[in-house]
Coordinates of C-alpha atoms in Angstrom, one line a residue:
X5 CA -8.9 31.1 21.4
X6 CA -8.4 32.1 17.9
X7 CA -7.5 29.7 14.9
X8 CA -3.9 30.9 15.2
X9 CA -2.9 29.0 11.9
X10 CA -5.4 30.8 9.9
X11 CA -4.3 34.3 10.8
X12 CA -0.8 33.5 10.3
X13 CA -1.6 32.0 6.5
X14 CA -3.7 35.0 5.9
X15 CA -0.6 37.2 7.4
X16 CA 1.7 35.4 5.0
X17 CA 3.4 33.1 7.4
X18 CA 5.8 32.1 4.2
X19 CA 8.1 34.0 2.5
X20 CA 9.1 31.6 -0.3
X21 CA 11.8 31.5 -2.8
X22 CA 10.5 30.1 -5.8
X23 CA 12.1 29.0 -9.4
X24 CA 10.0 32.0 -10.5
X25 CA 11.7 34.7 -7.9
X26 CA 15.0 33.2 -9.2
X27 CA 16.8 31.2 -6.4
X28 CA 20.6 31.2 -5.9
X29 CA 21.8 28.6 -8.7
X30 CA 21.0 25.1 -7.5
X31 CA 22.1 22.7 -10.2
X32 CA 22.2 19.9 -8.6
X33 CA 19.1 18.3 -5.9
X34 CA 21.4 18.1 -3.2
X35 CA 22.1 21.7 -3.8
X36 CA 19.1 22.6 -4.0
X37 CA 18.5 21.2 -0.5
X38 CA 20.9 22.4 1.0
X39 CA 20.3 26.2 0.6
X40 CA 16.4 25.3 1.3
X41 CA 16.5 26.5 4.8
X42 CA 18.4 29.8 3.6
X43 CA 15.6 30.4 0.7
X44 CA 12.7 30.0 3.2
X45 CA 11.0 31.9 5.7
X46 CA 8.7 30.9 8.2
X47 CA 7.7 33.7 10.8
X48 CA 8.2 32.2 14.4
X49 CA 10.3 29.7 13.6
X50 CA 13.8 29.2 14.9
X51 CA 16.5 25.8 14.4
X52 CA 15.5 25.7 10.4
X53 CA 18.2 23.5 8.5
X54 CA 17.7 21.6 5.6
X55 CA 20.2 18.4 4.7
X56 CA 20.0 16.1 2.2
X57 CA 19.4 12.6 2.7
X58 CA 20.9 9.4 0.5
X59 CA 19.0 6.2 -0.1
X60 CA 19.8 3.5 1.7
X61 CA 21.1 5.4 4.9
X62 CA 20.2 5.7 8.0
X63 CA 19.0 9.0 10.2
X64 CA 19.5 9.0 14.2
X65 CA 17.4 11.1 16.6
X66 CA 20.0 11.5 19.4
X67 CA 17.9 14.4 21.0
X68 CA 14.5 12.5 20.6
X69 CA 12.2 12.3 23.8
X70 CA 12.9 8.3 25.0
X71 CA 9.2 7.9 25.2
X72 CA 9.1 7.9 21.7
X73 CA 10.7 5.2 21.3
X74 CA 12.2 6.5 17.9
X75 CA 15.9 6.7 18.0
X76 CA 16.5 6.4 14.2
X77 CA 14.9 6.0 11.1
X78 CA 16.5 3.8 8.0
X79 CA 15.6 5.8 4.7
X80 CA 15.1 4.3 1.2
X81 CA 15.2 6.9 -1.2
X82 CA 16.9 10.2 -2.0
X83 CA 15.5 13.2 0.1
X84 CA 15.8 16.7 1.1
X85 CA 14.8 17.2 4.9
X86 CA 14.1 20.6 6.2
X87 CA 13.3 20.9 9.9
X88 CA 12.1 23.7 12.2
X89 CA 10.7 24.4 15.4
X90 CA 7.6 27.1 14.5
X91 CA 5.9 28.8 17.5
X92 CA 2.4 28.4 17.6
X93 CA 1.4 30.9 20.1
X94 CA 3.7 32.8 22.9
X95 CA 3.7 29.6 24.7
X96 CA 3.4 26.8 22.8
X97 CA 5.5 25.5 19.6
X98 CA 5.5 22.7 17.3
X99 CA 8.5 20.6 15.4
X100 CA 8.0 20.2 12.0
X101 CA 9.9 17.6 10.0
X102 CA 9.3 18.1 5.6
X103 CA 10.7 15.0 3.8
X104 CA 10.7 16.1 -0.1
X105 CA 11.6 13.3 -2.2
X106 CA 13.9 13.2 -5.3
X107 CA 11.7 11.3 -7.3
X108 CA 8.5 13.2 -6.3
X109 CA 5.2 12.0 -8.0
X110 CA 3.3 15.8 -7.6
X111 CA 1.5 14.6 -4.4
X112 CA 1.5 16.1 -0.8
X113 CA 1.1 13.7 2.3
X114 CA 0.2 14.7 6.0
X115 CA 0.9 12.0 9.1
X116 CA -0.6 11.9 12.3
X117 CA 0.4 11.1 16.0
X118 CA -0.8 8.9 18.2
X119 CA -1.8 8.5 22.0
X120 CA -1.5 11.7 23.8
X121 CA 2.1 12.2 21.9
X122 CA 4.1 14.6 21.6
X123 CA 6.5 12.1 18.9
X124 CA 7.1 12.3 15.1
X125 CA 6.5 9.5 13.4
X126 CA 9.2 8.6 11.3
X127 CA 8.7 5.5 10.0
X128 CA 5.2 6.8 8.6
X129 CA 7.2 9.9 6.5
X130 CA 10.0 7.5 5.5
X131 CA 6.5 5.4 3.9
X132 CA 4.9 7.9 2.0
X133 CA 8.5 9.8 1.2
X134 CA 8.9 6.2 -0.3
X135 CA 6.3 6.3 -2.6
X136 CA 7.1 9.7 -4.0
X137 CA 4.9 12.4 -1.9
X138 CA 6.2 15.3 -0.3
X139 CA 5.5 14.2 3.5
X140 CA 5.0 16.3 6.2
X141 CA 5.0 15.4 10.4
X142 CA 4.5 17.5 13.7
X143 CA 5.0 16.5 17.2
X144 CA 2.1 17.9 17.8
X145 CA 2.8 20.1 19.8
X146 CA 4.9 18.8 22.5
X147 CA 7.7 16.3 23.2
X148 CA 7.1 12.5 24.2
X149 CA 4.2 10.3 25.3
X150 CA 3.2 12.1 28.8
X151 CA 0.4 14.8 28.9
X152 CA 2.1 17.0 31.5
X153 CA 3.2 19.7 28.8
X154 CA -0.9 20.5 29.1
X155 CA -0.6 21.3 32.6
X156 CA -1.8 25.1 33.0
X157 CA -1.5 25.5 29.2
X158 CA -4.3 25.5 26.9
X159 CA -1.9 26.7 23.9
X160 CA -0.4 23.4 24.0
X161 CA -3.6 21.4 24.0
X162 CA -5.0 23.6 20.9
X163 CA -1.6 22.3 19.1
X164 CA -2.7 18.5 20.3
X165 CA -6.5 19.4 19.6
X166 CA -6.0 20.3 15.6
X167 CA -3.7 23.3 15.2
X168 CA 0.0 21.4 15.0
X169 CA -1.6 19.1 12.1
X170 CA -3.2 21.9 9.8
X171 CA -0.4 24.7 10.4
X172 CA 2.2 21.6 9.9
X173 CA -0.1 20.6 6.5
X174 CA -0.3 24.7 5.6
X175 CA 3.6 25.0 5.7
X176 CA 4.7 21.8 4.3
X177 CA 2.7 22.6 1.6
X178 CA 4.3 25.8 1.0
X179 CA 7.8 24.6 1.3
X180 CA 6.7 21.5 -1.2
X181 CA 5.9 24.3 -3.7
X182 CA 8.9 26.6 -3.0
X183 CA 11.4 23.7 -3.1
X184 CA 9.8 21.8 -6.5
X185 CA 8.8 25.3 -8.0
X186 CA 5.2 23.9 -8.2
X187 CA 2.2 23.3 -6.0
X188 CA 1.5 19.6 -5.5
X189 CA -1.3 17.8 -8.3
X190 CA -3.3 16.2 -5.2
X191 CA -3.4 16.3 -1.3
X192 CA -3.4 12.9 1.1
X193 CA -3.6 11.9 4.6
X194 CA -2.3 9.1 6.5
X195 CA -2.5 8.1 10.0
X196 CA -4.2 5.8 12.9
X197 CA -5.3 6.2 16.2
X198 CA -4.7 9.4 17.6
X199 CA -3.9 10.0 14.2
X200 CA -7.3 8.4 12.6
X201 CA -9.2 11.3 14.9
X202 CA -6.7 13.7 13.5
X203 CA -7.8 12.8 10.0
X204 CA -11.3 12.8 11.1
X205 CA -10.6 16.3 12.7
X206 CA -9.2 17.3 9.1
X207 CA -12.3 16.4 7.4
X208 CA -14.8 18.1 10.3
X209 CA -13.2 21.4 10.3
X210 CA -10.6 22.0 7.5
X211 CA -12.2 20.2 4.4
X212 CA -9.9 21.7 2.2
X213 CA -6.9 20.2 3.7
X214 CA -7.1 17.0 1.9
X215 CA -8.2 15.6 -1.4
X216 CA -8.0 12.1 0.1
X217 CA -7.8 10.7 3.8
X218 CA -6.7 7.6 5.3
X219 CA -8.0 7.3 8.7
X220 CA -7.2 4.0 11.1
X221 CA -9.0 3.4 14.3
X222 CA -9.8 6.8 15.0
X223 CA -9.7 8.0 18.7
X224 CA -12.7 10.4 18.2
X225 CA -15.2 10.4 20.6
X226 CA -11.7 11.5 22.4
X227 CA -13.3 12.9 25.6
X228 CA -15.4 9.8 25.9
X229 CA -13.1 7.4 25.2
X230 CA -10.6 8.6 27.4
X231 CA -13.5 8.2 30.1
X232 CA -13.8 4.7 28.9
X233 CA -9.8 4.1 29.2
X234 CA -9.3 5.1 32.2
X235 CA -12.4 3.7 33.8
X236 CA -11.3 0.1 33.7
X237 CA -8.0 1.1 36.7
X238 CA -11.7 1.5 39.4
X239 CA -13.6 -1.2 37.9
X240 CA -10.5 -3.9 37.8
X241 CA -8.9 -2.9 41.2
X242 CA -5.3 -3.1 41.4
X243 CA -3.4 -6.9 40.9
X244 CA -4.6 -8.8 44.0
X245 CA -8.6 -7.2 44.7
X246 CA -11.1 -9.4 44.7
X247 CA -12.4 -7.4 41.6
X248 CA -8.9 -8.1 39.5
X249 CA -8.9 -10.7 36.7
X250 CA -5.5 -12.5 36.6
X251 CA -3.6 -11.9 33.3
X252 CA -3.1 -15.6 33.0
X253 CA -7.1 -15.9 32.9
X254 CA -7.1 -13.8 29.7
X255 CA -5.8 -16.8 27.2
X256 CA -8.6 -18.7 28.7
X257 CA -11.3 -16.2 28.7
X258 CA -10.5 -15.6 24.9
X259 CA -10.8 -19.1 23.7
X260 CA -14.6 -19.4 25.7
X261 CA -14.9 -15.9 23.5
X262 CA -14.5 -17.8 20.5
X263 CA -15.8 -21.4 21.7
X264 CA -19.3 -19.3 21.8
X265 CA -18.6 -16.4 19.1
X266 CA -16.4 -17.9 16.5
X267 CA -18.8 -19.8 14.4
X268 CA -20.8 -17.1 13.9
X269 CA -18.8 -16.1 10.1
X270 CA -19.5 -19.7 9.2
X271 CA -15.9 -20.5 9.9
X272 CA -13.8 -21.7 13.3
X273 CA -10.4 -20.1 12.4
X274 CA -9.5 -18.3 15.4
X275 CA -11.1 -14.8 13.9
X276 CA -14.4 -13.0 14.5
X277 CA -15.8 -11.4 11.2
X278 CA -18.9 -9.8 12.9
X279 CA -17.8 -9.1 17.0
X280 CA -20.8 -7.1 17.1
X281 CA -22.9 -10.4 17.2
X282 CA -21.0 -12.0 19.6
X283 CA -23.5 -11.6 23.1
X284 CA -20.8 -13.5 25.3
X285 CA -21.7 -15.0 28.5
X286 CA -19.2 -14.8 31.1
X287 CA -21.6 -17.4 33.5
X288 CA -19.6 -20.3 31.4
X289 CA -16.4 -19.5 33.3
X290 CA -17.6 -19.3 36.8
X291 CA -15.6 -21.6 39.4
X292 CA -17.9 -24.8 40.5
X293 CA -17.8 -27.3 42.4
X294 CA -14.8 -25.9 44.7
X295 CA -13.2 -25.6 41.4
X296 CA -10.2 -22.6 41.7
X297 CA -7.8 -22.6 38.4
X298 CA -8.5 -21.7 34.9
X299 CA -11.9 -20.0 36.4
X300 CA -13.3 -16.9 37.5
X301 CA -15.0 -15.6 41.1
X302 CA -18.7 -14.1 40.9
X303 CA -16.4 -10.9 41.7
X304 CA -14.6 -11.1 38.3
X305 CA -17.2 -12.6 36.3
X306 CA -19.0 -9.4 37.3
X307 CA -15.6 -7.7 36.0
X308 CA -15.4 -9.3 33.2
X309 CA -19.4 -8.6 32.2
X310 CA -18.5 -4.6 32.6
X311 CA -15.5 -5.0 30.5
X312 CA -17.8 -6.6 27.4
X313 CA -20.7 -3.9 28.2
X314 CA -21.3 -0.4 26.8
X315 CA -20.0 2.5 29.2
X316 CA -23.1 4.8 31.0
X317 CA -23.4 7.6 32.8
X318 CA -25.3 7.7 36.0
X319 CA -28.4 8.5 34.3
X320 CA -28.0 5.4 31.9
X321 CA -26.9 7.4 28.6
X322 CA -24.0 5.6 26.5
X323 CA -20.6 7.1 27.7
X324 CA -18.3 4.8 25.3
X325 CA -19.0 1.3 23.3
X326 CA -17.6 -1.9 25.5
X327 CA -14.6 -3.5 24.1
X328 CA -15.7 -5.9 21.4
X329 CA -14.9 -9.8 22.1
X330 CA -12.2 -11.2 19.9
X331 CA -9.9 -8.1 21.6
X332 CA -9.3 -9.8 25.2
X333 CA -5.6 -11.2 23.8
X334 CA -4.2 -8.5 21.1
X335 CA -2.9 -6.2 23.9
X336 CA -6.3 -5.1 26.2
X337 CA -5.2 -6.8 29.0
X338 CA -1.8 -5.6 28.6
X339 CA -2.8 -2.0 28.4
X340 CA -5.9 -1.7 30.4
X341 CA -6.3 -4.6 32.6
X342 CA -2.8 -4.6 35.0
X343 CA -4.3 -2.9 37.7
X344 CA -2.1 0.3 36.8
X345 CA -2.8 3.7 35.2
X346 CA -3.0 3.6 31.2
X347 CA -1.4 6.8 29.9
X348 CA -5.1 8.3 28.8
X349 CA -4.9 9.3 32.4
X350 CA -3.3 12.0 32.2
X351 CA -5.9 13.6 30.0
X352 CA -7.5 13.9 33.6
X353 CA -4.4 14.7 35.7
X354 CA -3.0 17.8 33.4
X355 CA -6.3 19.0 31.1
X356 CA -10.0 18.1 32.9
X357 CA -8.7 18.2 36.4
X358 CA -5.1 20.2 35.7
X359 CA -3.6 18.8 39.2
X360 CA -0.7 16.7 38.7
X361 CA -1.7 15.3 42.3
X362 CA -5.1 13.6 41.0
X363 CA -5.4 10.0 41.3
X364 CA -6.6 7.6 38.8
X365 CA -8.7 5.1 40.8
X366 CA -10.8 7.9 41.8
X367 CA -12.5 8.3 38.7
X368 CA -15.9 8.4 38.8
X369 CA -18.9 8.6 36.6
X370 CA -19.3 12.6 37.1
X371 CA -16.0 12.7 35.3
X372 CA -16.8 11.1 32.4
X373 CA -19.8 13.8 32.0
X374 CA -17.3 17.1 33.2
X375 CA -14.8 16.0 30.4
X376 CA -17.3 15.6 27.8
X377 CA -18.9 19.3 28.8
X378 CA -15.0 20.7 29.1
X379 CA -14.1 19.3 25.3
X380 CA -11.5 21.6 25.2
X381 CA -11.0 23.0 21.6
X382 CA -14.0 20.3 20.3
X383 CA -11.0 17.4 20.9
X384 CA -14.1 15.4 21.0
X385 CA -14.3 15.4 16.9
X386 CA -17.8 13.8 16.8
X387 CA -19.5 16.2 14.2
X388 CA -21.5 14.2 11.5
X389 CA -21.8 16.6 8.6
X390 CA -19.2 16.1 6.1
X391 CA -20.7 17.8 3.5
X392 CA -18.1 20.4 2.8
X393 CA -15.8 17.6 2.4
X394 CA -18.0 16.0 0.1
X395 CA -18.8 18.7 -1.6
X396 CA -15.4 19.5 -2.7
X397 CA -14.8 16.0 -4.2
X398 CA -13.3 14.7 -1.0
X399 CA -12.6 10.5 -0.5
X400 CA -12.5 9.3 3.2
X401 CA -11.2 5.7 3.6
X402 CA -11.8 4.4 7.4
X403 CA -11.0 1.1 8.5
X404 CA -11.0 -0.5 12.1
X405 CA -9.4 -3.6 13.2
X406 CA -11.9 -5.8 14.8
X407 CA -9.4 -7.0 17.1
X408 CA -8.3 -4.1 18.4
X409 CA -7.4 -4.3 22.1
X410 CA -7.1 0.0 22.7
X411 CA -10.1 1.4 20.9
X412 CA -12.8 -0.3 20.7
X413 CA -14.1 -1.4 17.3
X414 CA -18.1 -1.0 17.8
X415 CA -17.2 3.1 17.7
X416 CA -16.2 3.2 14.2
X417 CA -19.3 1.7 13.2
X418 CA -21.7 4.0 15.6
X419 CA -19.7 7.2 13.9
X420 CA -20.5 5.9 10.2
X421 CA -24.1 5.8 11.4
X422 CA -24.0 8.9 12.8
X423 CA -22.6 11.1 9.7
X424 CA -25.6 9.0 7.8
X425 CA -28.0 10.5 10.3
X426 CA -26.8 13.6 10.2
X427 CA -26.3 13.9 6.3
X428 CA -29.4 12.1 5.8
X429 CA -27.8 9.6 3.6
X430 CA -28.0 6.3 2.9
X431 CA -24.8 3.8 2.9
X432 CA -25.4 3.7 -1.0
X433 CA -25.2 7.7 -0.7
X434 CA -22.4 7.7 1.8
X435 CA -20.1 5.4 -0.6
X436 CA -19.9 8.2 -3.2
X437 CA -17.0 9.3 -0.8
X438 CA -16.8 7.6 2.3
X439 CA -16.0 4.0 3.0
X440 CA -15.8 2.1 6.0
X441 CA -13.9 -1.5 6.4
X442 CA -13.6 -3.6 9.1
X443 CA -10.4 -5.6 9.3
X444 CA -11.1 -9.0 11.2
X445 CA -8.2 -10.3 13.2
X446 CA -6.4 -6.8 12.8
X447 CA -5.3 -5.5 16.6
X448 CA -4.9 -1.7 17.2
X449 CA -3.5 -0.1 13.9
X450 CA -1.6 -3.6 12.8
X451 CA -0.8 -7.1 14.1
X452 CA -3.2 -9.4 15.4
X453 CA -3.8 -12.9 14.0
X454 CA -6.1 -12.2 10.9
X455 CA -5.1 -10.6 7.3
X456 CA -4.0 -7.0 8.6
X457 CA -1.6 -6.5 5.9
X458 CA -3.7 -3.5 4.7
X459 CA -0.6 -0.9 3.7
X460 CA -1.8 1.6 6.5
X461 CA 1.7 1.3 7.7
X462 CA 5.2 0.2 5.5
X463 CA 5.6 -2.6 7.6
X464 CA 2.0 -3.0 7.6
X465 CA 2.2 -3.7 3.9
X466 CA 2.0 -6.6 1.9
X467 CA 1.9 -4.7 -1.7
X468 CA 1.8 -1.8 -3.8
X469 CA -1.6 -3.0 -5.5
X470 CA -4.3 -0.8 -4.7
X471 CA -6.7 -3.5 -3.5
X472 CA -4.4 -4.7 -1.4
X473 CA -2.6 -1.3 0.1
X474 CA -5.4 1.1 1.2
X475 CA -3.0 4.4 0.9
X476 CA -2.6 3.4 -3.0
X477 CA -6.3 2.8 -2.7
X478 CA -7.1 6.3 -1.6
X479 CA -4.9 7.8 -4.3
X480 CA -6.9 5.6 -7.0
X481 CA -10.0 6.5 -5.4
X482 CA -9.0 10.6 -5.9
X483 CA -7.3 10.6 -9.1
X484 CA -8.7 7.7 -11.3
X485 CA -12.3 7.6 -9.8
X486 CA -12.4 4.2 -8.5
X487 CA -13.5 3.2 -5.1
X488 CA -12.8 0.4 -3.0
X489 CA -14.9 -2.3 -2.7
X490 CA -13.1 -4.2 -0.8
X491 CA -9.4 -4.1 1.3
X492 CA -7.8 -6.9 0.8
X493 CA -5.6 -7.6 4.2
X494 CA -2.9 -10.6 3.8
X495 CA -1.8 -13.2 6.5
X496 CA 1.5 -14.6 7.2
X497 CA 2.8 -18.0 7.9
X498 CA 3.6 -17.9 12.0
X499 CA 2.5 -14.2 11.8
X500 CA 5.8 -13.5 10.0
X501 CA 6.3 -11.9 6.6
X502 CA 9.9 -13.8 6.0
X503 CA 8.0 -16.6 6.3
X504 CA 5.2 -16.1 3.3
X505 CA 1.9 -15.9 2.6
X506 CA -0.3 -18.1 4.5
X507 CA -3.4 -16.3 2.9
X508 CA -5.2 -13.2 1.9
X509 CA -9.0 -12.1 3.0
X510 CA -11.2 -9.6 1.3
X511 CA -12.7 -6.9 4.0
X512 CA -15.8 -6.0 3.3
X513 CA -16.9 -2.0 3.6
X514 CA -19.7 -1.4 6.3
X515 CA -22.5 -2.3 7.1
X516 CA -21.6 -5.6 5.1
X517 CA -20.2 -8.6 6.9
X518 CA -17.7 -11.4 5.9
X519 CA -19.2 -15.5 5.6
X520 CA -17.7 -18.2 4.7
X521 CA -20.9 -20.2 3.6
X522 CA -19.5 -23.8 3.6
X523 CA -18.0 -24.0 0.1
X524 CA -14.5 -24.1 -1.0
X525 CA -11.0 -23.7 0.0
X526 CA -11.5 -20.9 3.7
X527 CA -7.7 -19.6 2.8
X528 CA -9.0 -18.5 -0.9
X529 CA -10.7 -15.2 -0.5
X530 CA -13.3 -15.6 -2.9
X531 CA -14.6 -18.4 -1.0
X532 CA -15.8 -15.6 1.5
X533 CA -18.7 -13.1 1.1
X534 CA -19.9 -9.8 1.8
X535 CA -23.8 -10.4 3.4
X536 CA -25.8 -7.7 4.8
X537 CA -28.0 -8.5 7.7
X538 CA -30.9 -6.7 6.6
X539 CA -31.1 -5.0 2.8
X540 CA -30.1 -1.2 2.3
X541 CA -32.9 1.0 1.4
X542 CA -33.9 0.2 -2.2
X543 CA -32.0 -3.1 -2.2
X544 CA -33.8 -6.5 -2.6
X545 CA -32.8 -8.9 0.2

C-alpha cells in the first residue's frame, strides 16, 4: 500500500491562507482563531472548526471514546484549537487536534499514542502547548483502546502503523505556518510507549520529521513484544491452575527480588540501578517443610522462572527480553499476571489472525514467528540505521524506566546495541546524537518508587531546568548544542509532589551504570556515579 501521506503533500493537501495571501482582517488572536477553520483547507477533511481557548479554563470531551479515559482537559495558557477529522484512505480516517499557542516560542511539537489506541492525548498537547510550541495529536487512526477497528481493514492499521503521526505532523505543520504566517524555527517529538515506537518509527522512516525526538519506553519490537504480552495468559493459566501465581505472592516475590538483587548499586534503598545483573533465583521461595503461605509450588516457581527468562521460539531464537526484576510490583502483575487477556491481544484477534472468535490462551509459539513474518506495514520498527537522521543534524533522547512493569526494560538496551551494530559505531560515536538513559525505580512511562520525575510528561515534571526535564533537554540539545549527560529524575516524600522533595538522582546514559560506592549522604546525587563495566573502545579502564 502506498505512502498515502506523501502523495497527498506532493498533491498539495493544504490550501493555506497566509499573512502573505492577505487574510480577512484579524486584529485580534482570538480573531484570528476563530476564522482559522474558514482560511484553511485540507482535502478530505470534514468537521474543521477552530475555537479559541482561555487560560485557566477547562475543555470537555463529551463525545470521547470511554476507553480513553479522557473526558476533559484543564488548559493553562491562551490557545487557538483547530480540529478535523482528515480521511486517510477511502476507509480509514484520522482526528486531528492543532493546539497553537498565544505565546508561541517558533517551535513545532508532535505527540504520540499509546497501547493499541485509538485516544488523543490531551494532557501531553496541553504540556508542550504550555511551554510555547505549536502541538499537534492524532487518534491514530481510530477511536478508543480496542483493536477491533483493524478487523478486515488494513487502512486503519497503516494509520496505527506510521501514517496518522506523519500526515498529523505534515498538516499541523502547515496550519502552524498559515495561522502564525511563519514556518516554525525547530521541529520536536514527544511521547512514550506506543508513542516511544512511534518516535522511533519517525526517526526510521521519515528523518526529516523531527529536529529533535523524545522517545519513552518504546514499544518497538511491536510484533515481538506483543508475542511476549500475550504469552504470559498460556504460561500463568487462569486464577486457580496449578500454574497461577497468587497476586498476594507478588509483594513477597519482589522483596526476595531485592533481598538478592538490591545491593548490587552499592546501596539497599528499595531500587535496582543495574536489573540486568540481577540473575534471580526463584528456588529461595519454594514451599518446605509442609510449609503453604507466603511461598510458591514447584508449578509456580517454574512460572515464575519463565516470567524472569528471555522469550524463544521453538527453535531456541530470542522472541522478546524477560521482564527485568525490580518490575514484579509497579503494575506487571496487575496487567499481565490475572489470569485474563491483556489488551495486546487483540493485535492477534483483529490483525495476525483477523477472527474476532480467536482465543487468547491458545497462543502458541508458531504465533509469535507468523506475526513477526506478517509485520504488517514494518509495525515491527526494529531498523538500526539512523544515519539519515544523523545526517541531517538529528538528536534522539531515549530513556526507559527500569521498573517498568509493561515493556520490558532489557529491550531498550538490545536496540541501542543494535543501531551501534548496524551503524558500526561506537557509544562514543553514537552520543553525537543519540543518548540512552535508564531511569531506576521509574515504572512504565512514570511512577514507580525511584526519581522518575524526568519532565516526559507535565505531571511527570519536577522542573523547567534542562537537566532535570528531558523535553527542555532535547530542545538544548538541538538549538544550543549541548547534550545530556545525565537526566536528573526527582523523588517525592510518600511518592507525592505536595508533599516535597525527598531527593533527586542523576541517570546515567547507557551503557554506564549508577553506584553508590560507600561515601556520603545516598539522597545527594553526587554521591552516586556513572561506572562502566568494561571500558568503551579507546577508553582506559
Amino acid at each position: 500500500m502506498p505512502l498515502l501521506s506523501a502523495s497527498i503533500v506532493a498533491a498539495g493537501f493544504l490550501a493555506l491562507c497566509t499573512h502573505a495571501t492577505k487574510c480577512p482582517n484579524s486584529p485580534g488572536f482570538r480573531d484570528q482563531c476563530l476564522s482559522l477553520a474558514n482560511n484553511v483547507v485540507i482535502n478530505g477533511a470534514s468537521s474543521l472548526s477552530s475555537e479559541f481557548v482561555e487560560a485557566n479554563s477547562t475543555l470537555f470531551f463529551p463525545d470521547a471514546d470511554p476507553s480513553c479515559g479522557r473526558t476533559s482537559q484543564a488548559v493553562s495558557v491562551n490557545l487557538c484549537r483547530l480540529t478535523a477529522q482528515v480521511a486517510t484512505s477511502s476507509r480509514s480516517s484520522i482526528r486531528l487536534e492543532v493546539w497553537l499557542p498565544e505565546q508561541w516560542t517558533g517551535r513545532f511539537l508532535s505527540t504520540g499514542n499509546g497501547g493499541l489506541g485509538g485516544c488523543v492525548q490531551y494532557e501531553d498537547i496541553e504540556y508542550a502547548a504550555s511551554l510555547g510550541f505549536a502541538t499537534v495529536g492524532t487518534n491514530n487512526g481510530h477511536d478508543g483502546m480496542s483493536g477491533q477497528a483493524f478487523l478486515h481493514n488494513p487502512d486503519i492499521i497503516e494509520d496505527f502503523a506510521y501514517r496518522a503521526l506523519h500526515t498529523g505532523v505534515v498538516l499541523g505543520k502547515d496550519i502552524s505556518r498559515a495561522f502564525y504566517g511563519k514556518a516554525h524555527s525547530k521541529s520536536y517529538y514527544l511521547g512514550c510507549s506506543t508513542g516511544g515506537r512511534q518516535g522511533f518509527k519517525e526517526v526510521q522512516t521519515f528523518p526529516e520529521d523531527f529536529d529533535g525526538v523524545v522517545a519513552g519506553a518504546p514499544a518497538f519490537a511491536f510484533n515481538n513484544l506483543t508475542s511476549w504480552s500475550c504469552h504470559f495468559l498460556p504460561l500463568t493459566g487462569p486464577s486457580g491452575s496449578a500454574s497461577f501465581i497468587p497476586l498476594d505472592m507478588w509483594p513477597i516475590i519482589h522483596q526476595e527480588v531485592l533481598n538478592q538483587c538490591d545491593a548490587l548499586d552499592g546501596l539497599v534503598d528499595g531500587i535496582l540501578e543495574a536489573p540486568d545483573l540481577c540473575n534471580f533465583d526463584a528456588t529461595t521461595l519454594v514451599c518446605v517443610g509442609g510449609q503453604t503461605q507466603g511461598c510458591l509450588t514447584q508449578k509456580q516457581a517454574e512460572t515464575l522462572r519463565s516470567i524472569f527468562s528471555p522469550l524463544l521460539d521453538e527453535e531456541g531464537s530470542l522472541v522478546y527480553p524477560r521482564l527485568q526484576p525490580g518490575a514484579e510490583l509497579t503494575g506487571a502483575p496487575q496487567t499481565y499476571f490475572t489470569g485474563q487477556p491483556f489488551g495486546a491481544a487483540d493485535w492477534f484477534r483483529y490483525v495476525i489472525f483477523n477472527d474476532s472468535a480467536w482465543d487468547p490462551f491458545s497462543l502458541i509459539p508458531d504465533d509469535y514467528v507468523l506475526s513477526s513474518h506478517l509485520n504488517p506495514f514494518d509495525i515491527e520498527t526494529w531498523k538500526g540505521d539512523l544515519s539519515a537522521f544523523k545526517q541531517r543534524g538529528g538528536k534522539l533522547l531515549h530513556y526507559h524506566g527500569l521498573a517498568d512493569g509493561t515493556i520490558s526494560s532489557d529491550n531498550s538496551p538490545r536496540y541501542y546495541e543494535h543501531a551501534a551494530q548496524e551503524m558500526g559505531l561506537t557509544p562514543q560515536g553514537l552520543d553525537e546524537f543519540y543518548r540512552l538513559f535508564r531511569i531506576s525505580g521509574m515504572g512504565h512511562c512514570g511512577g514507580g518508587p525511584g526519581a522518575h520525575a524526568i519532565g516526559n510528561q507535565k505531571g511527570n515534571s519536577a522542573s523547567l531546568d534542562p537537566d532535570e526535564n528531558v523535553l527542555m533537554a532535547i530542545v538544548r540539545w538541538v538549538e544550543e548544542g549541548i547534550a545530556p549527560d545525565r537526566v536528573i529524575g526527582t523523588a517525592y516524600v510518600n511518592g507525592t509532589a505536595s508533599a516535597g522533595v525527598d531527593y533527586k538522582r542523576a541517570h546515567c546514559r547507557w551503557p554506564y551504570r549508577n553506584v553508590y560506592p560507600g561515601i556520603g549522604d545516598p539522597k545527594d546525587l553526587n554521591s552516586w556515579h556513572c561506572v562502566l563495566d568494561k571500558p568503551l573502545s579507546g577508553q582506559a579502564a
